[in-house]
JSON list of C-alpha atoms in Angstrom, two decimals:
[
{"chain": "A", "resi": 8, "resn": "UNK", "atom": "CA", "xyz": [-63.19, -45.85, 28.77]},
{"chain": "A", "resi": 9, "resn": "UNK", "atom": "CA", "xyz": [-62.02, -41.91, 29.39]},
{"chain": "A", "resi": 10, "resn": "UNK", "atom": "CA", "xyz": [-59.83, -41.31, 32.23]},
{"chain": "A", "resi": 11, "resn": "UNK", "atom": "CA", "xyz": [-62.05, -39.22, 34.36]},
{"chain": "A", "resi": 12, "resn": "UNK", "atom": "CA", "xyz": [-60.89, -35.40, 34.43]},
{"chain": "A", "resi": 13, "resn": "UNK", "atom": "CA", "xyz": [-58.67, -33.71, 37.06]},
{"chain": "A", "resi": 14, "resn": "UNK", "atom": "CA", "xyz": [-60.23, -30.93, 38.89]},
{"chain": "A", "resi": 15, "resn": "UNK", "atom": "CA", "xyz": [-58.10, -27.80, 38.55]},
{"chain": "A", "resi": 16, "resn": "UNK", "atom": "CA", "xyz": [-56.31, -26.74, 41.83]},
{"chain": "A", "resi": 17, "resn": "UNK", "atom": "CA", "xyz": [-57.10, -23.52, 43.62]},
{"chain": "A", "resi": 18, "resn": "UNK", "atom": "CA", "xyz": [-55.76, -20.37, 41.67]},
{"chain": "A", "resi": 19, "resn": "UNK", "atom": "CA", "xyz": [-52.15, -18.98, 42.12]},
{"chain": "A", "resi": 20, "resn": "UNK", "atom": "CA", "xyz": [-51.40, -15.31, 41.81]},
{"chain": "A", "resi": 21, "resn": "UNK", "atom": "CA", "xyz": [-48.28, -13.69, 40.26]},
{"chain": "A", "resi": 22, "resn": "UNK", "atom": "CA", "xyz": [-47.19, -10.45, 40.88]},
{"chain": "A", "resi": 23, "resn": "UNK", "atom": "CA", "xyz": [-44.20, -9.11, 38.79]},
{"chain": "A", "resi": 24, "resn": "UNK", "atom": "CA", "xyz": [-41.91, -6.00, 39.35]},
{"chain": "A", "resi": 25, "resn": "UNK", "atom": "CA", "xyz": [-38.86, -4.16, 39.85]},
{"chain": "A", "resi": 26, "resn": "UNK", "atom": "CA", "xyz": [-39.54, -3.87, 43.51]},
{"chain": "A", "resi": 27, "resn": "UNK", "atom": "CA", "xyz": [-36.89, -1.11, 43.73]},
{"chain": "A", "resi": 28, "resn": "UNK", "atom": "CA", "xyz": [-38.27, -1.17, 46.19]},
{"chain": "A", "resi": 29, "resn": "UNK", "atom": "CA", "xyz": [-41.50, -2.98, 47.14]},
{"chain": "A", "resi": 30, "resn": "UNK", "atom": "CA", "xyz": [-44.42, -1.12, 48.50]},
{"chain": "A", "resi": 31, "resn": "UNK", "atom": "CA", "xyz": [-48.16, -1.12, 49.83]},
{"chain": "A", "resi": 32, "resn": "UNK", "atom": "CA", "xyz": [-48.76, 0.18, 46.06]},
{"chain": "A", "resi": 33, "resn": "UNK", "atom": "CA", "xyz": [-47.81, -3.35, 44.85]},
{"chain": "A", "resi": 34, "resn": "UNK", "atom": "CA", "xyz": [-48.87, -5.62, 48.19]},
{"chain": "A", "resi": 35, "resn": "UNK", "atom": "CA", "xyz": [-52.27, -4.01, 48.80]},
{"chain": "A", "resi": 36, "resn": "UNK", "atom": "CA", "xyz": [-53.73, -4.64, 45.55]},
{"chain": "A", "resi": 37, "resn": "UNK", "atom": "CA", "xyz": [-52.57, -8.39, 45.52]},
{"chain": "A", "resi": 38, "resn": "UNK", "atom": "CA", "xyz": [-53.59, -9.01, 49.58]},
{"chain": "A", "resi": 39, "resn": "UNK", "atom": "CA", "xyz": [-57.11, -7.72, 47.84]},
{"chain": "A", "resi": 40, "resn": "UNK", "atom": "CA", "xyz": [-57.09, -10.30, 45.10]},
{"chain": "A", "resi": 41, "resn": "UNK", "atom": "CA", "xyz": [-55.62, -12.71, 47.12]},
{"chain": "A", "resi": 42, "resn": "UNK", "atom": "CA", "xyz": [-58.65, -12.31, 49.24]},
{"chain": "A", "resi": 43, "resn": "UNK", "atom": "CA", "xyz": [-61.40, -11.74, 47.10]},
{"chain": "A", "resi": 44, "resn": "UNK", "atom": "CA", "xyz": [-60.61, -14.33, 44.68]},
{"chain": "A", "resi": 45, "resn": "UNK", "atom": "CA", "xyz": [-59.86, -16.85, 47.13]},
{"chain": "A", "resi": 46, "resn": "UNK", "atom": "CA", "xyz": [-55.84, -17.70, 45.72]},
{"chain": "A", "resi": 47, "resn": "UNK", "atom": "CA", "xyz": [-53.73, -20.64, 47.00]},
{"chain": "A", "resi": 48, "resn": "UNK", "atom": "CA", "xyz": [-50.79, -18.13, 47.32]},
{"chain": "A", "resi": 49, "resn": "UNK", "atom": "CA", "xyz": [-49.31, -14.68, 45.58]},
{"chain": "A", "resi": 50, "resn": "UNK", "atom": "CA", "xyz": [-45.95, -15.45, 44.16]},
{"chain": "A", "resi": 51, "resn": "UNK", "atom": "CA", "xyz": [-43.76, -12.38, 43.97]},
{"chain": "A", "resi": 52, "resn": "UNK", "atom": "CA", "xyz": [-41.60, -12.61, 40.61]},
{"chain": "A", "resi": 53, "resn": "UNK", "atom": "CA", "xyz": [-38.11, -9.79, 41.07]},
{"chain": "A", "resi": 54, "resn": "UNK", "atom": "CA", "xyz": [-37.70, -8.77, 37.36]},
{"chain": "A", "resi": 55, "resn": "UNK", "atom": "CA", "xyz": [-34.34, -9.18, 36.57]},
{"chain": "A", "resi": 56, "resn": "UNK", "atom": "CA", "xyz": [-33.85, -6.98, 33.21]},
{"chain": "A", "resi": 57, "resn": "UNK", "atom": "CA", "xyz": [-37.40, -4.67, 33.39]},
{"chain": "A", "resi": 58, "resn": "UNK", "atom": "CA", "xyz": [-38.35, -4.47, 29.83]},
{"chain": "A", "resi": 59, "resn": "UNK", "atom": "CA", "xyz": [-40.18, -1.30, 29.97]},
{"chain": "A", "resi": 60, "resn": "UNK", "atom": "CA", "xyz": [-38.30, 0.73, 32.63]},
{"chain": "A", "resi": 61, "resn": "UNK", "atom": "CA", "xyz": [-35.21, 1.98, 33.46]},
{"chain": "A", "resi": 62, "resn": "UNK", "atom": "CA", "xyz": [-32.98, -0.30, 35.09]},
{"chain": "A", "resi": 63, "resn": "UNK", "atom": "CA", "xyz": [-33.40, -0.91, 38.88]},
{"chain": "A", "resi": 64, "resn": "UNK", "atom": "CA", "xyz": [-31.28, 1.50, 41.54]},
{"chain": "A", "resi": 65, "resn": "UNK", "atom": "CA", "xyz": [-30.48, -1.62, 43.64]},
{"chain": "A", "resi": 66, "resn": "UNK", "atom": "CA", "xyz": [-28.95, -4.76, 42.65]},
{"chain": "A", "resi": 67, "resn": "UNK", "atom": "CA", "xyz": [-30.91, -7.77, 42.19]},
{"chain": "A", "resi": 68, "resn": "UNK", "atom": "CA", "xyz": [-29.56, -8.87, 45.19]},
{"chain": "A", "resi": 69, "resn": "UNK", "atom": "CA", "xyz": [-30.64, -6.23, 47.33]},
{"chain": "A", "resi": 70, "resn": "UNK", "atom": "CA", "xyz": [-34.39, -6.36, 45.51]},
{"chain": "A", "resi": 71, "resn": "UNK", "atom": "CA", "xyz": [-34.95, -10.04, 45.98]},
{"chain": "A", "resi": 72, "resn": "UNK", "atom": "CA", "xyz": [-33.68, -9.40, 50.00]},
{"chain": "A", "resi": 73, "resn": "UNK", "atom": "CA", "xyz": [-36.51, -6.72, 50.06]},
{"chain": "A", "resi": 74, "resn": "UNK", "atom": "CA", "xyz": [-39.49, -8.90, 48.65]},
{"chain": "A", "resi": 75, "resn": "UNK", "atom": "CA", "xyz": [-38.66, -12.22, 50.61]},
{"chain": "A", "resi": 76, "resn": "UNK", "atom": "CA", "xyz": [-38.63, -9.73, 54.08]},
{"chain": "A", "resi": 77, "resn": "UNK", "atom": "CA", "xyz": [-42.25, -8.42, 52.30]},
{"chain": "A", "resi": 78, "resn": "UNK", "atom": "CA", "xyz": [-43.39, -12.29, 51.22]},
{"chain": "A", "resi": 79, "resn": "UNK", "atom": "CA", "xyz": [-42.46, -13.20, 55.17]},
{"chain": "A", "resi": 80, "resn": "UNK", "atom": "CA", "xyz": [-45.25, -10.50, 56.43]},
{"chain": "A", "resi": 81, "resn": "UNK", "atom": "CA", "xyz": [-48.09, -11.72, 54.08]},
{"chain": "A", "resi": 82, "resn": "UNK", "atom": "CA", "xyz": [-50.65, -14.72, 54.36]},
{"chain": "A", "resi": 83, "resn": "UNK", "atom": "CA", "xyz": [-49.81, -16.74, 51.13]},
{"chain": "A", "resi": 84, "resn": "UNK", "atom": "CA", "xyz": [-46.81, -14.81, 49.78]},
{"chain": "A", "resi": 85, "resn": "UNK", "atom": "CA", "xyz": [-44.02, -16.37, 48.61]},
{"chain": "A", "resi": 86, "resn": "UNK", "atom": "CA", "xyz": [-40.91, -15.35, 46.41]},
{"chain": "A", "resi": 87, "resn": "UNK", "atom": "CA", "xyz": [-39.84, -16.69, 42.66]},
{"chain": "A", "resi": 88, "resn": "UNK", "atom": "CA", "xyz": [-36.84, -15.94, 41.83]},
{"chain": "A", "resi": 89, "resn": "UNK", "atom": "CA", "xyz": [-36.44, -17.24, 38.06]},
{"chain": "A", "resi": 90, "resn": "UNK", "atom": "CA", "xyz": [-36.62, -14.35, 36.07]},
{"chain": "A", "resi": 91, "resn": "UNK", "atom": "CA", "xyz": [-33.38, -12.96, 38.36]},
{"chain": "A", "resi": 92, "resn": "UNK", "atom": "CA", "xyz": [-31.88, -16.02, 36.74]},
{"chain": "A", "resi": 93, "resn": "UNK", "atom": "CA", "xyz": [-31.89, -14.91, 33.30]},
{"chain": "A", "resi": 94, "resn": "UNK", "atom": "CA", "xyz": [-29.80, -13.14, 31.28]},
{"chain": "A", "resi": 95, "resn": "UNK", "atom": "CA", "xyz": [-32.46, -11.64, 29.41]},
{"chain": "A", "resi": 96, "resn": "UNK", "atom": "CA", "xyz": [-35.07, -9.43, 29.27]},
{"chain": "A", "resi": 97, "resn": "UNK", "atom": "CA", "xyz": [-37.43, -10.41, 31.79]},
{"chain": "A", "resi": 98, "resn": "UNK", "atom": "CA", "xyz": [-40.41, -11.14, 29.29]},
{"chain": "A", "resi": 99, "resn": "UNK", "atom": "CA", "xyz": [-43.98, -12.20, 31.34]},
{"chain": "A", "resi": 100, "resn": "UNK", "atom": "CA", "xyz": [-45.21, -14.34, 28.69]},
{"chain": "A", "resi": 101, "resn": "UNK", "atom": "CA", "xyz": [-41.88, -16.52, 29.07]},
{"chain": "A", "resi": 102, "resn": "UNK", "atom": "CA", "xyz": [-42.53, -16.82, 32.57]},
{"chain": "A", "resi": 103, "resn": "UNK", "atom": "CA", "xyz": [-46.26, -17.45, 32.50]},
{"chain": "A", "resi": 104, "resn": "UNK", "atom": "CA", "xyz": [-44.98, -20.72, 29.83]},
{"chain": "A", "resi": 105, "resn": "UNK", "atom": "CA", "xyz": [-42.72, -22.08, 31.94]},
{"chain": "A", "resi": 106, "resn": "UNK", "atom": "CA", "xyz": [-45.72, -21.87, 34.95]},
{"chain": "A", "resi": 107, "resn": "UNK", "atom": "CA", "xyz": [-47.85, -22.91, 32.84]},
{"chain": "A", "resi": 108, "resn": "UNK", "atom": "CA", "xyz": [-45.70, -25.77, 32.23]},
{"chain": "A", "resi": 109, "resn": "UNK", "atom": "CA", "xyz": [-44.66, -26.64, 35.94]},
{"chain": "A", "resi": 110, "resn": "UNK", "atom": "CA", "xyz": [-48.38, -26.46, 37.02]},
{"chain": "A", "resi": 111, "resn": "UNK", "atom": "CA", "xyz": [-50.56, -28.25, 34.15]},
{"chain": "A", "resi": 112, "resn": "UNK", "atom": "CA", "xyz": [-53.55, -28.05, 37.07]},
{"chain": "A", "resi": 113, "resn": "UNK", "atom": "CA", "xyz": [-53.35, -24.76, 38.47]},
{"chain": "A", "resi": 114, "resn": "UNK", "atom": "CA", "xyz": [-54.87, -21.81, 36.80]},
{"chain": "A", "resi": 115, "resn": "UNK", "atom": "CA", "xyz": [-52.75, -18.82, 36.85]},
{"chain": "A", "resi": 116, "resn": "UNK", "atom": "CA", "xyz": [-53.73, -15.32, 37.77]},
{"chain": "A", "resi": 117, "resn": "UNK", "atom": "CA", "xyz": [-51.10, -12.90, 36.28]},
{"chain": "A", "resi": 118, "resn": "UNK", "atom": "CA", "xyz": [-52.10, -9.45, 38.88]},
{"chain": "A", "resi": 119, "resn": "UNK", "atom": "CA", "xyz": [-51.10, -5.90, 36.59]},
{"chain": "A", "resi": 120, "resn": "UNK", "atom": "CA", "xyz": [-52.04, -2.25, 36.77]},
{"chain": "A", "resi": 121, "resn": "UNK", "atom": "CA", "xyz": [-54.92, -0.76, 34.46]},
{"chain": "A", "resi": 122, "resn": "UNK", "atom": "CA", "xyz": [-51.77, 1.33, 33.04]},
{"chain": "A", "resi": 123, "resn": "UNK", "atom": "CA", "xyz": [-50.39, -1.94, 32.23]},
{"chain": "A", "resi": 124, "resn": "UNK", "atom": "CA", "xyz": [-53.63, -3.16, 31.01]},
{"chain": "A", "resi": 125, "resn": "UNK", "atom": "CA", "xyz": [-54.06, 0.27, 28.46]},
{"chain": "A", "resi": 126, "resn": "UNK", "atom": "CA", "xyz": [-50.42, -0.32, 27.33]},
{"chain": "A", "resi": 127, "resn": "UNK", "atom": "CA", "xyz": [-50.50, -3.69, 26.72]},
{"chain": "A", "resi": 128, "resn": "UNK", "atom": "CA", "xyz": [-50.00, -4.02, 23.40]},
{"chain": "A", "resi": 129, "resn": "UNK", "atom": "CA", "xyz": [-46.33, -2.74, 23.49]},
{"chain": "A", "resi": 130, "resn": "UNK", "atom": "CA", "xyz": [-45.68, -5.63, 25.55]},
{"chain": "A", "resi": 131, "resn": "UNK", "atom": "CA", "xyz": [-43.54, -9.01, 24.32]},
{"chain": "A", "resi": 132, "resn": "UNK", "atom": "CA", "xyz": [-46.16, -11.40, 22.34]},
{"chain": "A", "resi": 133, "resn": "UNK", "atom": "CA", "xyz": [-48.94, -9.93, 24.50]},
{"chain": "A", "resi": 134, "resn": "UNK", "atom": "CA", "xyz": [-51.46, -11.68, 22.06]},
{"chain": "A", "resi": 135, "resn": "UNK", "atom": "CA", "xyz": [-50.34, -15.04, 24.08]},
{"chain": "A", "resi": 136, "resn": "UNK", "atom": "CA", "xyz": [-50.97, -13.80, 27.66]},
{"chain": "A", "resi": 137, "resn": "UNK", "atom": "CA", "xyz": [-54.42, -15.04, 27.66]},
{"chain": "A", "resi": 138, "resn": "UNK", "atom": "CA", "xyz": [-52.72, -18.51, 26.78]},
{"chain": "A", "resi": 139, "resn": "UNK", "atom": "CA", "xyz": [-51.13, -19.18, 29.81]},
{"chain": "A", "resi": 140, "resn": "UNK", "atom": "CA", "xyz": [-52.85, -16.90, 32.59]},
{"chain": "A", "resi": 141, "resn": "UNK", "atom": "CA", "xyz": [-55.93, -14.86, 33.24]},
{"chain": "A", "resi": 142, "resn": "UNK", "atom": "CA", "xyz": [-55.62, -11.24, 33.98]},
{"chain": "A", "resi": 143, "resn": "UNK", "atom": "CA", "xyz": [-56.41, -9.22, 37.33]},
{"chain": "A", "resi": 144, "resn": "UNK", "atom": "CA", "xyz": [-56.32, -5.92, 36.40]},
{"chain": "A", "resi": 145, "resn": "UNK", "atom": "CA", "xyz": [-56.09, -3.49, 39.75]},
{"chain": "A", "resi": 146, "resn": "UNK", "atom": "CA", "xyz": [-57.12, 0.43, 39.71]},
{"chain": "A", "resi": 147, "resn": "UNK", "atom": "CA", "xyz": [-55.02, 2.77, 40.00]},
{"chain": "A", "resi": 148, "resn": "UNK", "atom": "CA", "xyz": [-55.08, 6.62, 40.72]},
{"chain": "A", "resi": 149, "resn": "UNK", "atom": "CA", "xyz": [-55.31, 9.07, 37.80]},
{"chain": "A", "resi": 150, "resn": "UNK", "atom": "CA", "xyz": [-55.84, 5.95, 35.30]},
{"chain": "A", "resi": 151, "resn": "UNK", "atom": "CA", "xyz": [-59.08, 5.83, 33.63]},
{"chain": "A", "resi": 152, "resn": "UNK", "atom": "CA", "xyz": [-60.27, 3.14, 31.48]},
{"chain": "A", "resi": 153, "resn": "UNK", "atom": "CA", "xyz": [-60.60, 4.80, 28.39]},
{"chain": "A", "resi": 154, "resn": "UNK", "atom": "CA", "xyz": [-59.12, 1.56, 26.25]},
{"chain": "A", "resi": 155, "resn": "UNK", "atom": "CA", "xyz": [-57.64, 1.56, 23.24]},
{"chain": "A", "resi": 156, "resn": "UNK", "atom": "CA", "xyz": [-59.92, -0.44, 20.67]},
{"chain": "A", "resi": 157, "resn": "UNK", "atom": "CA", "xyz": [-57.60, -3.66, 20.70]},
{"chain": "A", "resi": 158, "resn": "UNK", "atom": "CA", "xyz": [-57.86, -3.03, 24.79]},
{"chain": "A", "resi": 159, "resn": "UNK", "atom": "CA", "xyz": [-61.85, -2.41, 24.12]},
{"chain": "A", "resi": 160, "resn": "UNK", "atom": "CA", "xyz": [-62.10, -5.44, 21.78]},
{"chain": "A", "resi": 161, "resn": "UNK", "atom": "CA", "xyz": [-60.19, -8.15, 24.32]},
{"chain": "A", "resi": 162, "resn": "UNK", "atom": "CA", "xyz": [-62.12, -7.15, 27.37]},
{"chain": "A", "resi": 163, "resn": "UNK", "atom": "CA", "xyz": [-65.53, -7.68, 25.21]},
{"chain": "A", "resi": 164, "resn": "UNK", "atom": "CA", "xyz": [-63.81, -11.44, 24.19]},
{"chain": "A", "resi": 165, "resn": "UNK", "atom": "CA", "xyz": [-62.51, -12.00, 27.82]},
{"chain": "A", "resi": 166, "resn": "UNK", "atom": "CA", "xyz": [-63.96, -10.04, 30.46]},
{"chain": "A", "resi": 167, "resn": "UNK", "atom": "CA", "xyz": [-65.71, -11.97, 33.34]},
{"chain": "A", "resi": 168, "resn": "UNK", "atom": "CA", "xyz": [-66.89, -10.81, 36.52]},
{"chain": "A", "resi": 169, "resn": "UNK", "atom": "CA", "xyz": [-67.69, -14.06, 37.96]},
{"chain": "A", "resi": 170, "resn": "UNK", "atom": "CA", "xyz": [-64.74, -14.93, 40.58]},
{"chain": "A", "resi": 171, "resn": "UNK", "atom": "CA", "xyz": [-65.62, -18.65, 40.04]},
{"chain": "A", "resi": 172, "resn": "UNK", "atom": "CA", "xyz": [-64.86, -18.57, 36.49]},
{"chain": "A", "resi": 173, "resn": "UNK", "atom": "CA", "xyz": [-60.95, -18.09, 37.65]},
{"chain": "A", "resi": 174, "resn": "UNK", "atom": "CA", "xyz": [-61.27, -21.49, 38.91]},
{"chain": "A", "resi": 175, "resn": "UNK", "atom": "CA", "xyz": [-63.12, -23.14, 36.48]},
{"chain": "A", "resi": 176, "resn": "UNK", "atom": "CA", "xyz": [-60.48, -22.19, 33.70]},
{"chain": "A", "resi": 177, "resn": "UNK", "atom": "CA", "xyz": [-56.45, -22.39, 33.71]},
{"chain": "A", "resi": 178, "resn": "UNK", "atom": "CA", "xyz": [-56.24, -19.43, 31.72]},
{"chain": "A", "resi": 179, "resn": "UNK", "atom": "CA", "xyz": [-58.12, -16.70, 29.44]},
{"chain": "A", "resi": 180, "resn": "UNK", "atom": "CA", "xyz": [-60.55, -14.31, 31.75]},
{"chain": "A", "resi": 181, "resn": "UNK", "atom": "CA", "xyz": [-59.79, -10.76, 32.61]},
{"chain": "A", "resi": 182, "resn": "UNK", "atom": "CA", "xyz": [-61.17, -9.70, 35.94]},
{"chain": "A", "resi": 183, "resn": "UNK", "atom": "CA", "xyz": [-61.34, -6.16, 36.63]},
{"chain": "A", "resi": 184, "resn": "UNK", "atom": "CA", "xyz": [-60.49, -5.79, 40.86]},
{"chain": "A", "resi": 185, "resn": "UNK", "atom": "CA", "xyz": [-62.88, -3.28, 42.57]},
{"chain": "A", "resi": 186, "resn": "UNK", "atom": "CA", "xyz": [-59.46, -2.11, 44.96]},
{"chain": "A", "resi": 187, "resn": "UNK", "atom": "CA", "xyz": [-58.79, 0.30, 47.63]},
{"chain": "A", "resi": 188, "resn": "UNK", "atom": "CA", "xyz": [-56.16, 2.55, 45.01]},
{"chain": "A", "resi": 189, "resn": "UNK", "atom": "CA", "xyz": [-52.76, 3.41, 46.47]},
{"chain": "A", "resi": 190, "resn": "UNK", "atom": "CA", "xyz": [-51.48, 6.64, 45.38]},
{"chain": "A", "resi": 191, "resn": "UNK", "atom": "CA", "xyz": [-47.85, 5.86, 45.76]},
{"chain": "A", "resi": 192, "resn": "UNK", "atom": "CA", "xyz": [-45.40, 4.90, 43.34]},
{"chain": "A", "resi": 193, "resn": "UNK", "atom": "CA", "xyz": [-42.02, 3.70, 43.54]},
{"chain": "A", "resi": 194, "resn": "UNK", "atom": "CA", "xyz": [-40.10, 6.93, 42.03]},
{"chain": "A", "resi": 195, "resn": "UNK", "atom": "CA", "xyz": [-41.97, 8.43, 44.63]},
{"chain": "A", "resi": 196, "resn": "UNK", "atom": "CA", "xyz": [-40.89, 6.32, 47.50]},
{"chain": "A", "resi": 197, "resn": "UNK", "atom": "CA", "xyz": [-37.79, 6.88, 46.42]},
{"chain": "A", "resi": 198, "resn": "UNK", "atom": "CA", "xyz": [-37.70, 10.99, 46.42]},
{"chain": "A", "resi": 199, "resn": "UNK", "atom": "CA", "xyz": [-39.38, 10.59, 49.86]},
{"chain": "A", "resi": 200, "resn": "UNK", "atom": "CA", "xyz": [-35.96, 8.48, 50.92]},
{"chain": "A", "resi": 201, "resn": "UNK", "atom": "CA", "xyz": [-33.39, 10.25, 49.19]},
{"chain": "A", "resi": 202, "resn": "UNK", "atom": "CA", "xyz": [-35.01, 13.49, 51.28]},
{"chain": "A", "resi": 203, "resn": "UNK", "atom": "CA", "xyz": [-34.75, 11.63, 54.45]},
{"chain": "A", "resi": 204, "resn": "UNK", "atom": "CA", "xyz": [-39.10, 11.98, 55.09]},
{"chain": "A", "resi": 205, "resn": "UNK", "atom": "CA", "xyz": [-40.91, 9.33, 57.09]},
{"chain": "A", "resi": 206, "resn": "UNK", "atom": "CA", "xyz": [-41.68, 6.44, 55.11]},
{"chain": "A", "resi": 207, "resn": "UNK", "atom": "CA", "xyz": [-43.57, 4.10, 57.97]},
{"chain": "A", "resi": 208, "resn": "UNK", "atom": "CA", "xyz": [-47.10, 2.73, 56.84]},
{"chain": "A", "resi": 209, "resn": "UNK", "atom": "CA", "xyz": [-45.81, 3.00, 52.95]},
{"chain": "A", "resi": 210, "resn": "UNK", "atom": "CA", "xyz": [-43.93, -0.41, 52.84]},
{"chain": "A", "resi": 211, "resn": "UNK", "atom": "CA", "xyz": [-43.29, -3.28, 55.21]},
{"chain": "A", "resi": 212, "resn": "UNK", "atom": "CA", "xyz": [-41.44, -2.37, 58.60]},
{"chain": "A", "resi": 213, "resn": "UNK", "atom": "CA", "xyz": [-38.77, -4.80, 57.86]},
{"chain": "A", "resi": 214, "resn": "UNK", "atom": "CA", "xyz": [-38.11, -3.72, 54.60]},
{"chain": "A", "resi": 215, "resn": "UNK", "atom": "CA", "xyz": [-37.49, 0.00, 55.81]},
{"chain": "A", "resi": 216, "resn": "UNK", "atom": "CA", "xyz": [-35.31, -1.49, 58.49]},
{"chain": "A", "resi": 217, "resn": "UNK", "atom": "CA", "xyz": [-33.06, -3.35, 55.54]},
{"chain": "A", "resi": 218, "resn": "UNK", "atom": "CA", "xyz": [-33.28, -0.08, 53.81]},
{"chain": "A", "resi": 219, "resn": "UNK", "atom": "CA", "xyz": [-31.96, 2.16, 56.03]},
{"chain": "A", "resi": 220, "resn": "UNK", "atom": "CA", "xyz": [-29.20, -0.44, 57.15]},
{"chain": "A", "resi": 221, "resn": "UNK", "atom": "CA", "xyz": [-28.34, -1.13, 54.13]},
{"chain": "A", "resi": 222, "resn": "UNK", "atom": "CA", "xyz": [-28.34, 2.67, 53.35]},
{"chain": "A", "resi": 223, "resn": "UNK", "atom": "CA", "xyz": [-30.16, 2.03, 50.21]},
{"chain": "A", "resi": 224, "resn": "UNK", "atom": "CA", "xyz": [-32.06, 5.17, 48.05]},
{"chain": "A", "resi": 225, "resn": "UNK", "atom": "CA", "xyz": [-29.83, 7.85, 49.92]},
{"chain": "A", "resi": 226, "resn": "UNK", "atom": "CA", "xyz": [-28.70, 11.22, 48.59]},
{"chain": "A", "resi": 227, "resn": "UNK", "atom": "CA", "xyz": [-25.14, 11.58, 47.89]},
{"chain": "A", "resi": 228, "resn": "UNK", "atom": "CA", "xyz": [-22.85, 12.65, 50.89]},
{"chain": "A", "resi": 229, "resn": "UNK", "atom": "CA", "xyz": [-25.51, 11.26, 53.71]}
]
């Protein structure tokens, strides 16, 4: 006789970035998906070594402060800090294994950009994503979906629009989010606090507070 199945647990979110430093640009989108696709919890992931950006302006230290004062003001949110463990690149689809791995029952929801989405085929093994995790795909100003044909030709194998298929699945669905788009970036964040300029209602209160304590983004000589 079979051993009767295991339902799958509710849906986890991951949200991966520099966070130098994090924003409403990241946290709105994933409080949306959180939300709308009914998640257990939104686990923030600090990228230790970005693969496809410049290296961070704060230490890891000071980033992973940052997102556990942001992960404290959210519903769900919590902080993982493995990839600041590593000593290499910090690649998503070795993350999204060792998930994977650590929570056989619990489909994963790996939250991105549609930038990322239209570049991902410069990413690390990005064929394998689909493995391990489905894909929330957020809007985001001045990005429009004209895909690439490999792009074009995985959302016609994967697409779904059907939240409960997220649940139904551990992995292998790409769900396009209908979000509110923030038009602020974190180079731009950053010009606003080198120049000294209001920053309240862009990112959490406490996280400006650490920021201007810690004297963090500041031009030279103030």
């Amino acid at each position: 006789m079979k051993a009767p199945i295991r339902p799958l647990k509710a849906p986890v979110g991951l949200l991966g970035g520099t966070f130098d430093p994090i924003h409403i640009g990241h946290l709105r989108p994933a409080i949306e998906a959180r939300d709308a696709l009914r998640l257990e919890e939104i686990r923030l992931i600090p990228n230790h070594i970005p693969p496809h950006r410049a290296h961070p302006l704060c230490s890891s230290e000071q980033r992973l402060a940052m997102v556990k004062l942001a992960a404290a003001e959210n519903r769900g949110f919590v902080v993982d800090e493995r990839e600041l463990k590593r000593d290499t690149p910090s690649w998503t689809i070795d993350t999204l294994i060792e998930l994977r791995n650590e929570l056989p029952d619990t489909p994963l929801c790996f939250l991105m950009g549609m930038d990322s989405l239209l570049s991902l085929a410069s990413w690390h093994r990005w064929q394998e994503l689909l493995d391990y995790a489905h894909l929330v795909v957020s809007s985001r100003p001045g990005w429009q979906p004209d895909y690439p044909a490999e792009m074009a030709d995985l959302l016609a194998r994967h697409q779904t629009t059907r939240v409960q298929a997220l649940h139904q699945r551990l992995a292998g669905h790409i769900w396009l989010a209908d979000n509110q788009p923030v038009a602020l970036s974190a180079t731009r964040l950053r010009a606003l606090l080198e120049a000294g300029q209001d920053v309240r209602y862009l990112l959490p209160e406490s996280v400006a507070h650490y920021i201007d304590q810690q004297g963090l983004y500041r031009a030279t000589g103030q």
